[in-house]
Amino acid sequence: MEAIKHKNILAHRYLAVIEKEKWILAHDGGWRRGVMTTNMSECLNSVLKGARRLPISAIVHLTLMRCVQYFIERVSRGGRMVQENQLWSDYACRMYDKWARKSNEHRVAKYDVREQTASVATVGRPSRGQHIQVVKLSTSDCSCGKWTIFGILCSHAICTAKWHSLDPTTLVQAWYNISEYLATYEGRFQPLADERYWDPPTFELHHNPVRRERRRVGRDRTTRLRNEMGTTVSRQRQY
Ligand SMILES: [Zn+2]
């Protein structure tokens, strides 16, 4: 916070009144696992791109079709992961492999066998960070913070586990297992028949003219926060 204060006092004032667990991954209590709010927004936007400002029925139909497509792609991806005998999802495999390669650059000094602690130094790369990190396998913790944030062993934890004769792959959080990935997308969608075959609705829709009244002259100002999706749409309109 002091660094932010030094850089921008207004930003510091803005953030000072917001609970840290809402905007700092290191203080979120382990709930987000590396997923920021903006990541989640962009994920939804990527699925629903192009749906904005369409008629309501078109938005509903497009949302359904995009979600169906999203699930079909991931079920297929899960099948491929099973065939290739992956331990975890693609994301976890990529992260683990990257840190496993980096673990070869570390030098480990064991401290406590019962709590499985060690200090880990990086060697061979003078230009890169040569901090000494402290790993405690008994509490799944490394001072670099990556293990806590992502639930995947960082390079320091991987080499520490090996030094304590443990298989590091058994210490990755279970929610990255293929079975969990498949369970996430096991929901099924049913094809929607033509409107003529639907049951008659048990309710009536009433138009509320008050809500359609223009409150002021000119174009209404939107209160929506612009993001990457909105920027792309407005850029396209310029041509
Ligand atoms: Zn670490």
XYZ file of C-alpha atoms and ligand atoms in Angstrom:
240
model
C 0.000 0.000 0.000
C 2.889 2.354 0.717
C 4.201 1.863 -2.822
C 0.754 2.673 -4.249
C 0.500 5.719 -1.986
C 3.855 6.954 -3.211
C 2.816 6.522 -6.835
C -0.760 7.791 -6.749
C -2.431 9.183 -3.640
C -5.908 9.055 -5.222
C -5.520 5.376 -6.029
C -4.397 4.771 -2.463
C -7.458 6.550 -1.045
C -9.719 4.598 -3.354
C -8.249 1.237 -2.376
C -7.811 1.950 1.326
C -11.538 1.629 2.008
C -11.998 -1.645 0.104
C -11.367 -4.909 1.913
C -8.124 -6.450 0.719
C -9.687 -9.857 0.043
C -11.716 -8.218 -2.730
C -8.789 -7.024 -4.793
C -5.546 -8.749 -3.751
C -5.106 -12.407 -4.626
C -2.600 -12.861 -1.800
C -5.283 -11.837 0.749
C -8.348 -13.565 -0.678
C -8.266 -16.490 1.728
C -7.472 -18.932 -1.072
C -10.835 -18.623 -2.828
C -9.967 -17.248 -6.255
C -6.923 -19.355 -7.123
C -5.460 -16.846 -9.552
C -8.775 -15.837 -11.116
C -9.300 -12.079 -11.056
C -12.752 -10.473 -11.414
C -11.684 -9.112 -14.789
C -10.711 -12.637 -15.900
C -14.231 -13.818 -15.094
C -15.810 -10.832 -16.881
C -13.704 -11.411 -19.983
C -14.590 -15.113 -19.891
C -18.319 -14.284 -19.973
C -17.756 -11.587 -22.593
C -15.892 -14.003 -24.850
C -18.882 -16.350 -24.793
C -21.487 -13.641 -25.279
C -19.616 -11.458 -27.756
C -21.998 -9.962 -30.302
C -25.115 -10.501 -28.164
C -25.335 -6.930 -26.920
C -28.194 -4.700 -28.133
C -30.017 -7.470 -29.944
C -33.747 -8.024 -29.303
C -34.377 -9.895 -26.041
C -35.451 -13.149 -27.708
C -32.330 -13.071 -29.918
C -30.104 -12.495 -26.860
C -31.680 -15.484 -25.082
C -31.295 -17.703 -28.141
C -27.700 -16.614 -28.787
C -26.786 -17.065 -25.114
C -28.186 -20.601 -25.154
C -26.377 -21.544 -28.381
C -23.061 -20.063 -27.224
C -23.285 -21.915 -23.873
C -24.096 -25.187 -25.641
C -21.094 -24.694 -27.929
C -18.883 -23.812 -24.955
C -19.827 -27.020 -23.155
C -19.503 -29.209 -26.275
C -15.958 -27.927 -26.881
C -14.922 -28.585 -23.289
C -16.463 -32.044 -23.115
C -14.503 -32.881 -26.264
C -11.362 -31.370 -24.746
C -11.915 -33.460 -21.578
C -12.173 -36.625 -23.697
C -8.854 -35.804 -25.324
C -7.233 -35.251 -21.891
C -8.490 -38.660 -20.711
C -7.140 -40.328 -23.860
C -3.759 -38.723 -23.321
C -3.741 -39.878 -19.668
C -3.286 -36.361 -18.327
C -3.307 -36.004 -14.550
C -4.846 -32.547 -14.632
C -6.509 -30.021 -16.907
C -4.437 -28.395 -19.691
C -4.052 -25.238 -17.629
C -2.644 -27.076 -14.590
C -0.365 -29.220 -16.781
C 1.099 -26.135 -18.440
C 1.714 -24.406 -15.120
C 3.202 -27.499 -13.464
C 5.479 -28.313 -16.418
C 6.773 -24.748 -16.534
C 7.618 -24.749 -12.842
C 9.009 -28.299 -12.940
C 11.519 -27.161 -15.597
C 12.446 -24.158 -13.483
C 12.919 -26.333 -10.386
C 16.152 -27.632 -11.946
C 17.681 -24.202 -11.296
C 17.207 -24.388 -7.525
C 19.428 -25.482 -4.698
C 17.634 -26.873 -1.654
C 18.690 -26.919 1.984
C 16.489 -29.094 4.174
C 15.680 -27.680 7.608
C 13.064 -29.784 9.330
C 12.096 -33.330 8.351
C 8.901 -33.437 10.437
C 7.416 -30.228 9.015
C 9.187 -30.804 5.705
C 10.636 -27.314 5.528
C 13.481 -26.126 3.335
C 15.102 -22.997 2.014
C 15.400 -22.824 -1.759
C 17.915 -20.677 -3.620
C 17.973 -20.029 -7.357
C 21.302 -20.608 -9.082
C 22.650 -20.022 -12.563
C 20.686 -16.912 -13.580
C 22.359 -13.808 -12.204
C 19.933 -11.510 -14.041
C 16.850 -13.154 -12.575
C 15.581 -12.957 -8.998
C 17.899 -14.838 -6.703
C 15.715 -14.629 -3.638
C 15.790 -17.411 -1.132
C 12.303 -18.854 -0.666
C 11.092 -20.859 2.317
C 8.907 -23.894 1.661
C 6.814 -25.732 4.241
C 5.284 -28.829 2.696
C 3.234 -29.733 5.793
C 1.111 -26.597 5.306
C 1.349 -26.434 1.481
C 3.112 -23.116 1.618
C 5.981 -21.314 -0.128
C 7.033 -17.754 0.642
C 6.797 -16.829 -3.075
C 3.002 -17.192 -2.697
C 2.356 -19.052 -5.972
C 1.432 -22.379 -4.350
C -1.158 -20.665 -2.162
C -2.592 -18.571 -4.990
C -2.822 -21.254 -7.680
C -2.971 -24.532 -5.742
C -0.204 -25.845 -8.021
C 3.287 -26.426 -6.665
C 5.730 -23.683 -7.574
C 9.262 -24.541 -8.680
C 10.526 -24.190 -5.081
C 7.940 -26.601 -3.718
C 8.549 -29.137 -6.495
C 12.248 -29.461 -5.761
C 11.632 -29.413 -1.994
C 9.153 -32.308 -2.327
C 11.735 -34.280 -4.282
C 14.359 -33.617 -1.626
C 11.963 -34.952 0.996
C 11.384 -38.041 -1.188
C 7.780 -37.091 -1.957
C 6.055 -37.246 -5.322
C 5.233 -33.568 -6.031
C 2.384 -34.499 -8.392
C 0.415 -35.861 -5.405
C 0.450 -32.410 -3.766
C -1.376 -30.503 -6.507
C -4.908 -29.547 -5.471
C -7.495 -32.153 -6.449
C -9.774 -29.685 -8.227
C -7.374 -29.717 -11.179
C -7.940 -33.475 -11.686
C -9.468 -34.556 -14.980
C -12.453 -36.019 -13.094
C -13.209 -32.546 -11.700
C -12.860 -30.993 -15.135
C -15.301 -33.514 -16.611
C -17.726 -33.016 -13.700
C -17.722 -29.258 -14.372
C -19.136 -29.822 -17.852
C -21.347 -32.853 -17.224
C -24.511 -30.706 -17.366
C -26.640 -31.344 -20.453
C -28.705 -28.987 -22.593
C -31.918 -30.050 -24.269
C -32.679 -28.935 -27.830
C -35.396 -26.304 -27.978
C -38.373 -27.056 -30.227
C -40.117 -24.415 -32.301
C -42.251 -21.946 -30.361
C -45.412 -23.488 -31.831
C -44.811 -26.631 -29.763
C -44.311 -24.897 -26.413
C -46.813 -25.198 -23.576
C -49.010 -22.116 -23.277
C -47.529 -19.671 -20.729
C -49.171 -19.518 -17.305
C -48.590 -15.760 -17.052
C -49.336 -12.585 -18.994
C -46.826 -9.944 -20.003
C -47.891 -6.338 -19.462
C -46.185 -3.462 -21.166
C -45.224 -0.680 -18.754
C -45.247 2.591 -20.760
C -43.667 4.545 -17.884
C -40.445 2.614 -18.231
C -40.253 3.474 -21.927
C -40.604 7.217 -21.356
C -37.599 9.303 -22.285
C -36.511 11.128 -19.173
C -34.556 13.881 -20.835
C -33.891 15.351 -24.226
C -31.145 13.749 -26.245
C -29.496 10.426 -26.044
C -29.441 8.589 -22.692
C -25.981 8.203 -21.242
C -24.962 4.666 -20.493
C -23.655 3.806 -17.027
C -21.984 0.639 -18.260
C -18.281 0.311 -17.571
C -16.446 -0.095 -20.847
C -14.234 -3.110 -21.300
C -12.323 -4.809 -24.092
C -15.522 -6.105 -25.685
C -17.131 -2.661 -25.791
C -13.995 -1.084 -27.197
C -13.833 -3.646 -29.989
C -17.484 -3.020 -30.919
C -17.063 0.775 -31.077
C -13.860 0.439 -33.093
C -15.635 -1.732 -35.633
C -18.358 0.897 -36.041
C -15.865 3.522 -37.152
C -15.255 1.752 -40.440
Zn 7.664 -20.834 -4.380
